[in-house]
mmCIF file of C-alpha atoms and ligand atoms in Angstrom:
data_model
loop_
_atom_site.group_PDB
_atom_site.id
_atom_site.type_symbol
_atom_site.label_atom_id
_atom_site.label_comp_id
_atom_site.label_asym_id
_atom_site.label_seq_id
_atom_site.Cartn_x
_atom_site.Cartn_y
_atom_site.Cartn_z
ATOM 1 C CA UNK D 1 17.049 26.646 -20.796
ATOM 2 C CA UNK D 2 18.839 28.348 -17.917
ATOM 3 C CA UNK D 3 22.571 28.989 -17.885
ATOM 4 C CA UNK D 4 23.768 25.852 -15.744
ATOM 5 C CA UNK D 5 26.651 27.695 -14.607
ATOM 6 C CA UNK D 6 26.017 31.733 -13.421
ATOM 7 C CA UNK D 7 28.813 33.484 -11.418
ATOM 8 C CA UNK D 8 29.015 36.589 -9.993
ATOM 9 C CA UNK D 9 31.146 38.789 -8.264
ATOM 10 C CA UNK D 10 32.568 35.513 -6.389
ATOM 11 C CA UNK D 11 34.885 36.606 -3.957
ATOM 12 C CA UNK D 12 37.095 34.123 -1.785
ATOM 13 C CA UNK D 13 40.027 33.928 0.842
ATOM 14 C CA UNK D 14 41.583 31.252 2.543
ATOM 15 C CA UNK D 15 42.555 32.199 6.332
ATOM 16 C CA UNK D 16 41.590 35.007 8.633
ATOM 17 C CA UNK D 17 43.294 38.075 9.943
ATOM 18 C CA UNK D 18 46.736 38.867 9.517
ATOM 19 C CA UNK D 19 46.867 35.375 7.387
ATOM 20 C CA UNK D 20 43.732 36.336 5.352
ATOM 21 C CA UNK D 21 44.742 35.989 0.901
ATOM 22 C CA UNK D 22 42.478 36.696 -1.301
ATOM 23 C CA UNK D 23 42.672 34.229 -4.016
ATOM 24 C CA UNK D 24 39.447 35.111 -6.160
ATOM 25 C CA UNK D 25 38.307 38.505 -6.732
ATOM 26 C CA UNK D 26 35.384 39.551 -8.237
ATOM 27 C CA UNK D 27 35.046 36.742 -10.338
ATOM 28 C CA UNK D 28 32.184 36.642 -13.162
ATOM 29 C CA UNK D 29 31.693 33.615 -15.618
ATOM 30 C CA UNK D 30 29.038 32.343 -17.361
ATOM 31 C CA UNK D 31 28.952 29.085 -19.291
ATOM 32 C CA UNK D 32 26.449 28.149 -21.142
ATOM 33 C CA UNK D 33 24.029 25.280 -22.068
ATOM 34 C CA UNK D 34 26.432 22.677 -23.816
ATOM 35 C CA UNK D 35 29.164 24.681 -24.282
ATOM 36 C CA UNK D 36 32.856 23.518 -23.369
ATOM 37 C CA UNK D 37 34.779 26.086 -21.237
ATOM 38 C CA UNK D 38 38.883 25.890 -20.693
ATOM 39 C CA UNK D 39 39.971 27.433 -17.791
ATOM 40 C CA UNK D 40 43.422 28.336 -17.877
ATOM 41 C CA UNK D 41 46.233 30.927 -16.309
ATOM 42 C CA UNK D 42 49.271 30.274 -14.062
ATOM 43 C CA UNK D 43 49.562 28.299 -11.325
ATOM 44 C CA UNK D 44 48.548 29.937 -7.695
ATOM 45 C CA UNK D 45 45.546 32.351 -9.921
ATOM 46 C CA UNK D 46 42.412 30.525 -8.254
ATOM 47 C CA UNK D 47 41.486 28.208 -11.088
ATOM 48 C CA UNK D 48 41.172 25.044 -8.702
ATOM 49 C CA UNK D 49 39.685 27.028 -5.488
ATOM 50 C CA UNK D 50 36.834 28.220 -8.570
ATOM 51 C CA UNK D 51 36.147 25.168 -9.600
ATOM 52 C CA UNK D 52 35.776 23.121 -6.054
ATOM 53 C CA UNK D 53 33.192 26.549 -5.643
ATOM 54 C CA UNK D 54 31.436 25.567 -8.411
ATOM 55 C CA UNK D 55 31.249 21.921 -7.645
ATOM 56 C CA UNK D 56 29.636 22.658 -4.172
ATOM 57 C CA UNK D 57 33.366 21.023 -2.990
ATOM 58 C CA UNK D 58 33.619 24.443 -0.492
ATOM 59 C CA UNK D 59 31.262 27.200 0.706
ATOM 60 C CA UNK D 60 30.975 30.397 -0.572
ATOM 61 C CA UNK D 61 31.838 33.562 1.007
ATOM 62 C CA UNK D 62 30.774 36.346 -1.136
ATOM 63 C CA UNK D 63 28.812 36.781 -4.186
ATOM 64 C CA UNK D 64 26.568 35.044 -6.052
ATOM 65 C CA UNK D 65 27.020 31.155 -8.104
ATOM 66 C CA UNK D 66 23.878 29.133 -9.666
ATOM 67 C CA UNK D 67 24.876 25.912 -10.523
ATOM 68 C CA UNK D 68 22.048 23.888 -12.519
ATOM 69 C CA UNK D 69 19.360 26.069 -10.862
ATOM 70 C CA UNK D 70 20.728 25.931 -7.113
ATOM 71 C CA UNK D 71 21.811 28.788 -5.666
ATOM 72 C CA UNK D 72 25.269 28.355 -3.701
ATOM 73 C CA UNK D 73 25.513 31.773 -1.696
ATOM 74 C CA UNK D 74 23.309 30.431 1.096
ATOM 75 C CA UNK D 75 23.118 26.887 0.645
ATOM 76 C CA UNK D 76 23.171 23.904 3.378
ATOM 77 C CA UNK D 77 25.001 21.553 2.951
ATOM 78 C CA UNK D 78 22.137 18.931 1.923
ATOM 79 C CA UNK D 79 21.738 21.270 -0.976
ATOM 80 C CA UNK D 80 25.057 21.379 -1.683
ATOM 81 C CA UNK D 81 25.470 17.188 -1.486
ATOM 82 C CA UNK D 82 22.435 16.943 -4.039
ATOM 83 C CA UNK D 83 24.288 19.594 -6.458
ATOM 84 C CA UNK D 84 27.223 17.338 -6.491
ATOM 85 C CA UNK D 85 25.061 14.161 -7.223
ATOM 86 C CA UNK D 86 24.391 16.046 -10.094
ATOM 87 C CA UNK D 87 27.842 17.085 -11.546
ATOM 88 C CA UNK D 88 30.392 14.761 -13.213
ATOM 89 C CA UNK D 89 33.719 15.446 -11.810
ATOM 90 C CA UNK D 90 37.273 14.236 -13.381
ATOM 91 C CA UNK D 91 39.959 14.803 -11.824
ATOM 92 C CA UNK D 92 43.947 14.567 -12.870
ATOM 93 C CA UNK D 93 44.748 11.716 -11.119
ATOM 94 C CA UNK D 94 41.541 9.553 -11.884
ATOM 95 C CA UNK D 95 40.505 8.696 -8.490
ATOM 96 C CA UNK D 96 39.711 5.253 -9.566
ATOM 97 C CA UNK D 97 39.321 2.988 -6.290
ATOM 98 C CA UNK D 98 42.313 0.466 -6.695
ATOM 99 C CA UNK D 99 40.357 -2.709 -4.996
ATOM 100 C CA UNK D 100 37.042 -2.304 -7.799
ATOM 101 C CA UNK D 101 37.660 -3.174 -11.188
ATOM 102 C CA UNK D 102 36.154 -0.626 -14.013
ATOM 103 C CA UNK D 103 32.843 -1.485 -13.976
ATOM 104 C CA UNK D 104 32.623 -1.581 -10.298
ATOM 105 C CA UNK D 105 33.968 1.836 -10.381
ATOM 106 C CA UNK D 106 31.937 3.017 -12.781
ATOM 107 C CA UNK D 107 28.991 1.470 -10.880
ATOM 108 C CA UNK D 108 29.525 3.347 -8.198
ATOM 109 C CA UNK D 109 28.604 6.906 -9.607
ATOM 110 C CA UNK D 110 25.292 5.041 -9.251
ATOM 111 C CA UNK D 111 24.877 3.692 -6.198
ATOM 112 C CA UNK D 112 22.945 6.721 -4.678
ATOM 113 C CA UNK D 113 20.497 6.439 -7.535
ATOM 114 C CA UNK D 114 17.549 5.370 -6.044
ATOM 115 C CA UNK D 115 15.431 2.716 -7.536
ATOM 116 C CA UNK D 116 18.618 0.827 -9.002
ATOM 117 C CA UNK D 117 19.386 -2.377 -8.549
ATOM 118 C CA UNK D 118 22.959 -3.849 -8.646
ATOM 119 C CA UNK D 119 22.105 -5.580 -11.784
ATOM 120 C CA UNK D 120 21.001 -2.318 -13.490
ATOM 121 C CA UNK D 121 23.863 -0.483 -12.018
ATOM 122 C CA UNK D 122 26.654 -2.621 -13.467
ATOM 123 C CA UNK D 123 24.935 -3.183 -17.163
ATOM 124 C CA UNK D 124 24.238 0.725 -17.016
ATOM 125 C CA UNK D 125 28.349 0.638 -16.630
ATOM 126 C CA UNK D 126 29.296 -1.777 -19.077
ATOM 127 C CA UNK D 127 27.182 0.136 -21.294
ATOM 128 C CA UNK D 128 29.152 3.698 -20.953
ATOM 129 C CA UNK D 129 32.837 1.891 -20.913
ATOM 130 C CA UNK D 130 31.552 0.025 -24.430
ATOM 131 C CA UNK D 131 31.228 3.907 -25.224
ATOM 132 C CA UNK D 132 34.368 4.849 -23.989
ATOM 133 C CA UNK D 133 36.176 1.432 -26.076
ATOM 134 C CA UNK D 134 36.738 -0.593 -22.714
ATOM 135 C CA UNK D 135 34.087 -3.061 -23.555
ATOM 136 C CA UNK D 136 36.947 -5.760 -23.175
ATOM 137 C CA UNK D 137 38.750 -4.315 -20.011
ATOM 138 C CA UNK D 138 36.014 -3.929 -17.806
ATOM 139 C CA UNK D 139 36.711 -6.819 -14.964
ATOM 140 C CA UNK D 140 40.362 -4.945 -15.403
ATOM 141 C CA UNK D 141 41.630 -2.940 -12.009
ATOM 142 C CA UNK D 142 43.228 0.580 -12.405
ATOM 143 C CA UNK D 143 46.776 -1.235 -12.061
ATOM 144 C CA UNK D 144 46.731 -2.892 -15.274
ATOM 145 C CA UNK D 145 45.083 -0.061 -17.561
ATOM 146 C CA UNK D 146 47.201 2.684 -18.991
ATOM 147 C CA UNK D 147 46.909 6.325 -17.981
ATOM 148 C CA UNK D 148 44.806 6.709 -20.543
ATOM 149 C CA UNK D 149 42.849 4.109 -19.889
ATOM 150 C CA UNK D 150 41.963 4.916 -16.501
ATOM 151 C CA UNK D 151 41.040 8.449 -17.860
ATOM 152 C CA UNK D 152 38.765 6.927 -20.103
ATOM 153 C CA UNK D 153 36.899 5.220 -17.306
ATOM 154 C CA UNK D 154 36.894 8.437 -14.929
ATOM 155 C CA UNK D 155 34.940 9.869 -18.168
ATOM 156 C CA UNK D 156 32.627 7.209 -18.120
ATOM 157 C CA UNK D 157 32.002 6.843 -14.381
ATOM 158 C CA UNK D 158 31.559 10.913 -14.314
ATOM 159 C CA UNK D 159 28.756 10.354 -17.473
ATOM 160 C CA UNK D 160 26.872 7.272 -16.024
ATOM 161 C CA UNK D 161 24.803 9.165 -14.443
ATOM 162 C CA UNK D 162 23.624 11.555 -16.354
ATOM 163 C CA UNK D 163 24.869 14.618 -15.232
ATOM 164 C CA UNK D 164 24.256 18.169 -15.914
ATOM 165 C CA UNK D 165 27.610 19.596 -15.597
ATOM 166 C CA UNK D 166 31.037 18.305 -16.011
ATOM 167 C CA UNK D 167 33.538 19.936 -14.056
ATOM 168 C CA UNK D 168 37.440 18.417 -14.885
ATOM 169 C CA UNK D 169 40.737 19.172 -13.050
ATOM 170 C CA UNK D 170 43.530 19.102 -15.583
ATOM 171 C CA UNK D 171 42.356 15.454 -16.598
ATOM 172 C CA UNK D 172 45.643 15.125 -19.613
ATOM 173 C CA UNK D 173 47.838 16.242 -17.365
ATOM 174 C CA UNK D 174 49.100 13.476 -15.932
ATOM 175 C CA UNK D 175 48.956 11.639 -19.825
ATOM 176 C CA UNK D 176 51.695 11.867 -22.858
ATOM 177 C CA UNK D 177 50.522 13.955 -26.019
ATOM 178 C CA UNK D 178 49.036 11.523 -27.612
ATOM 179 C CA UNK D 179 46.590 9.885 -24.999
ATOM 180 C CA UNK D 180 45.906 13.736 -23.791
ATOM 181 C CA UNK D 181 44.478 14.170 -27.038
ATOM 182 C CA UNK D 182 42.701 11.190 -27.342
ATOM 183 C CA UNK D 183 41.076 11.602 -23.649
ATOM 184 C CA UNK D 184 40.167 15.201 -24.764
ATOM 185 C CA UNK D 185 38.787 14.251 -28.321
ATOM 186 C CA UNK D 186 36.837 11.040 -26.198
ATOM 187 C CA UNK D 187 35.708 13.736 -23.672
ATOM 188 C CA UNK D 188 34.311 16.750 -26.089
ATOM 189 C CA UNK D 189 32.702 13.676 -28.413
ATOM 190 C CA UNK D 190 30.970 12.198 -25.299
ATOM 191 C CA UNK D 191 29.734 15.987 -24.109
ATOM 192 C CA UNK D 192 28.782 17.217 -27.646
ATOM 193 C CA UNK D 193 26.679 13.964 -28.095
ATOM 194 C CA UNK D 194 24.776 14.717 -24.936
ATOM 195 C CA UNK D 195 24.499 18.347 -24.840
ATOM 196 C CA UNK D 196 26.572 18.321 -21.198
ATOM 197 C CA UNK D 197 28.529 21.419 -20.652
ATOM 198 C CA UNK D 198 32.043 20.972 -19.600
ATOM 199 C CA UNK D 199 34.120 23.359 -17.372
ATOM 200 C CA UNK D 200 37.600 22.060 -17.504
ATOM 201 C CA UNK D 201 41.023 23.579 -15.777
ATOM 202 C CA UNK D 202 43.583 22.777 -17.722
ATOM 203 C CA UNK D 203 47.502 23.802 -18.983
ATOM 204 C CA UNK D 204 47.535 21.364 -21.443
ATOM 205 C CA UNK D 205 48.348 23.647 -24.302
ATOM 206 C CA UNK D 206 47.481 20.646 -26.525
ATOM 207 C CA UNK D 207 43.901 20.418 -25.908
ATOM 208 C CA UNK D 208 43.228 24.227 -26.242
ATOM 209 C CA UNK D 209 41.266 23.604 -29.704
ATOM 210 C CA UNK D 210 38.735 21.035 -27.635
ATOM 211 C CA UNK D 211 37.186 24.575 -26.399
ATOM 212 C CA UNK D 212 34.240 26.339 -27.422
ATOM 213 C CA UNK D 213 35.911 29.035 -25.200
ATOM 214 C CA UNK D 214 38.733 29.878 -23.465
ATOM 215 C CA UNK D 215 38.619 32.225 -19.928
ATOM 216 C CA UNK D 216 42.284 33.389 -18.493
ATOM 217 C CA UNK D 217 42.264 33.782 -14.981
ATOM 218 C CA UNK D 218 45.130 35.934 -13.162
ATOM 219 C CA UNK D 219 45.801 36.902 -9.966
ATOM 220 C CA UNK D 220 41.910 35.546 -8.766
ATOM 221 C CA UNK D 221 40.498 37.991 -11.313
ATOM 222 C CA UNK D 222 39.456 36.684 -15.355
ATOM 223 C CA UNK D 223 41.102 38.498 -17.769
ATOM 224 C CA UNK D 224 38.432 40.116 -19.932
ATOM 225 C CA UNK D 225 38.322 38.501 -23.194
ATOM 226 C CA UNK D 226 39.813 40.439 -26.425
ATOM 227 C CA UNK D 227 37.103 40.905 -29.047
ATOM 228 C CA UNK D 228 37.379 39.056 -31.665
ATOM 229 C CA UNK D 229 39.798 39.767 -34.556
HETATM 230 N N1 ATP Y 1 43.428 24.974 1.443
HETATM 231 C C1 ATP Y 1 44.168 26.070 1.208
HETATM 232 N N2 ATP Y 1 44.632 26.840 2.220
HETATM 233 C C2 ATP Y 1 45.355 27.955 1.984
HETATM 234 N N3 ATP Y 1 45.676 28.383 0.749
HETATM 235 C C3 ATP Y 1 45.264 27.663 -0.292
HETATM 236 C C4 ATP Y 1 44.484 26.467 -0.126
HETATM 237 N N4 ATP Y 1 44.213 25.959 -1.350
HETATM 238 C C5 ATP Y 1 44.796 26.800 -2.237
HETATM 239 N N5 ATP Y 1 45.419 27.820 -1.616
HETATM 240 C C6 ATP Y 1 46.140 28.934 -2.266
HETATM 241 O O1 ATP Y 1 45.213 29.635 -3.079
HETATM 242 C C7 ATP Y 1 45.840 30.069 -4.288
HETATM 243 C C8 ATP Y 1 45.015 29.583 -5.475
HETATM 244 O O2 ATP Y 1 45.123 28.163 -5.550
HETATM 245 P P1 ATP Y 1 44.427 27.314 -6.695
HETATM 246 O O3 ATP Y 1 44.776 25.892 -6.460
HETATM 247 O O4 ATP Y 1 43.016 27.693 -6.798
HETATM 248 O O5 ATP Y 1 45.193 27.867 -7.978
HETATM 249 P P2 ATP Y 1 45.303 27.227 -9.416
HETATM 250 O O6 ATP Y 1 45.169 28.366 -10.371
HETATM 251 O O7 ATP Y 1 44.363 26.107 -9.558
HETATM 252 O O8 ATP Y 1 46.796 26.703 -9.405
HETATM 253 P P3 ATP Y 1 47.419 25.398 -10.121
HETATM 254 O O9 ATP Y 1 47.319 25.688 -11.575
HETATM 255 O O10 ATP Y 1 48.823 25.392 -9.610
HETATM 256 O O11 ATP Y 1 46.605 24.230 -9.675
HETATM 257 C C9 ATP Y 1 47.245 29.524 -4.249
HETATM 258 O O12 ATP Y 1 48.102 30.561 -3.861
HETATM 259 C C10 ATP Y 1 47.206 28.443 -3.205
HETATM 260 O O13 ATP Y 1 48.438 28.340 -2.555
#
């Protein structure tokens, strides 16, 4: 099985001339099949701009990225749109849509499924927040579930449809230690159980040990990993 995530030498800048900054340089990373990546380093070092790369969120501008297969440098942006059908994104602040209840929400990941029908669609979603332990909030809105809750059905609407990549924007940041952990602990189970890798950004120094491996970033660059011991 290929690598699902491939980087190299990824350069970017945001604005031109005399405005131009460079905020990745070089960049190589590599994750691969099933593994669970952190992605951590101060704020301002590129972390977010890497991931929305990744995610097919921006184009690229120099180097090469292949994402489950696709190559980015290049790519339309019909390419790009299928990629992200194909990735499971969670972000910090949920993104839940206030006026749809969870399983509408989670629904939704599927509506560009072909072949679905409504029907399918929402017992596909009850079946993934019964996963997650919301079996009894389901017909719930965003407003009355905790943070935590609302995490837990970003998780599920980002699984529903089976994706080949997760890629999460500091998803525990926004939670107290103790849901954090729990959202992490629900998120590696979840992954580990269906061999999805995750590439997460995170400062959450509390969900560290959820990693397979950790990659520093600094500056735009990654800071080469110390050998072990
Ligand atoms: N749309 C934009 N236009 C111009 N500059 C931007 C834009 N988005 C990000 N930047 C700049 O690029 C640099 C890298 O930002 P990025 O969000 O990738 O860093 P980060 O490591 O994720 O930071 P944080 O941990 O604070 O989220 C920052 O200096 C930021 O100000």
């Amino acid at each position: 099985m290929a690598d699902p995530v491939v980087l190299e030498e990824v350069s970017y800048a945001f604005g031109e001339g005399e405005l131009r900054r460079a905020v990745l340089r070089d960049v190589a990373l590599r994750v691969m099949p099933g593994e669970i990546v952190l992605l951590t380093g101060p704020s301002g070092s590129g972390k977010t701009t890497l991931l929305t790369l990744i995610g097919a969120l921006r184009a690229m501008q120099a180097g090469r990225a292949r994402v489950l297969e696709t190559e980015l440098a290049g790519a339309g942006e019909g390419q790009r749109r299928a990629l992200r059908r194909r990735i499971g994104f969670i972000f910090q602040n949920h993104n839940l849509l206030g006026f749809l209840n969870a399983r509408q929400n989670v629904a939704m990941a599927l509506e560009l499924q072909a072949g679905l029908t409504e029907r399918e669609r929402l017992s596909r979603a009850d079946a993934m927040l019964a996963s997650v332990g919301l079996e009894d909030h389901r017909h719930k809105p965003p407003s009355q579930l905790s943070g935590g809750q609302r995490q837990r059905v970003a998780i599920a609407r980002a699984l529903v449809g089976d994706p080949g990549l997760i890629l999460a924007d500091e998803p525990t940041a926004a939670l107290d230690k103790a849901s954090g952990q729990e959202v992490a602990a629900l998120l590696r189970r979840m992954a580990r159980q269906r061999q999805v890798p995750i590439l997460m950004v995170t400062h959450d120094p509390r969900i560290l040990d959820m990693a397979d491996r950790i990659v520093t970033m600094e500056d735009g660059r990654v800071v080469p990993a110390l050998p072990a011991g």
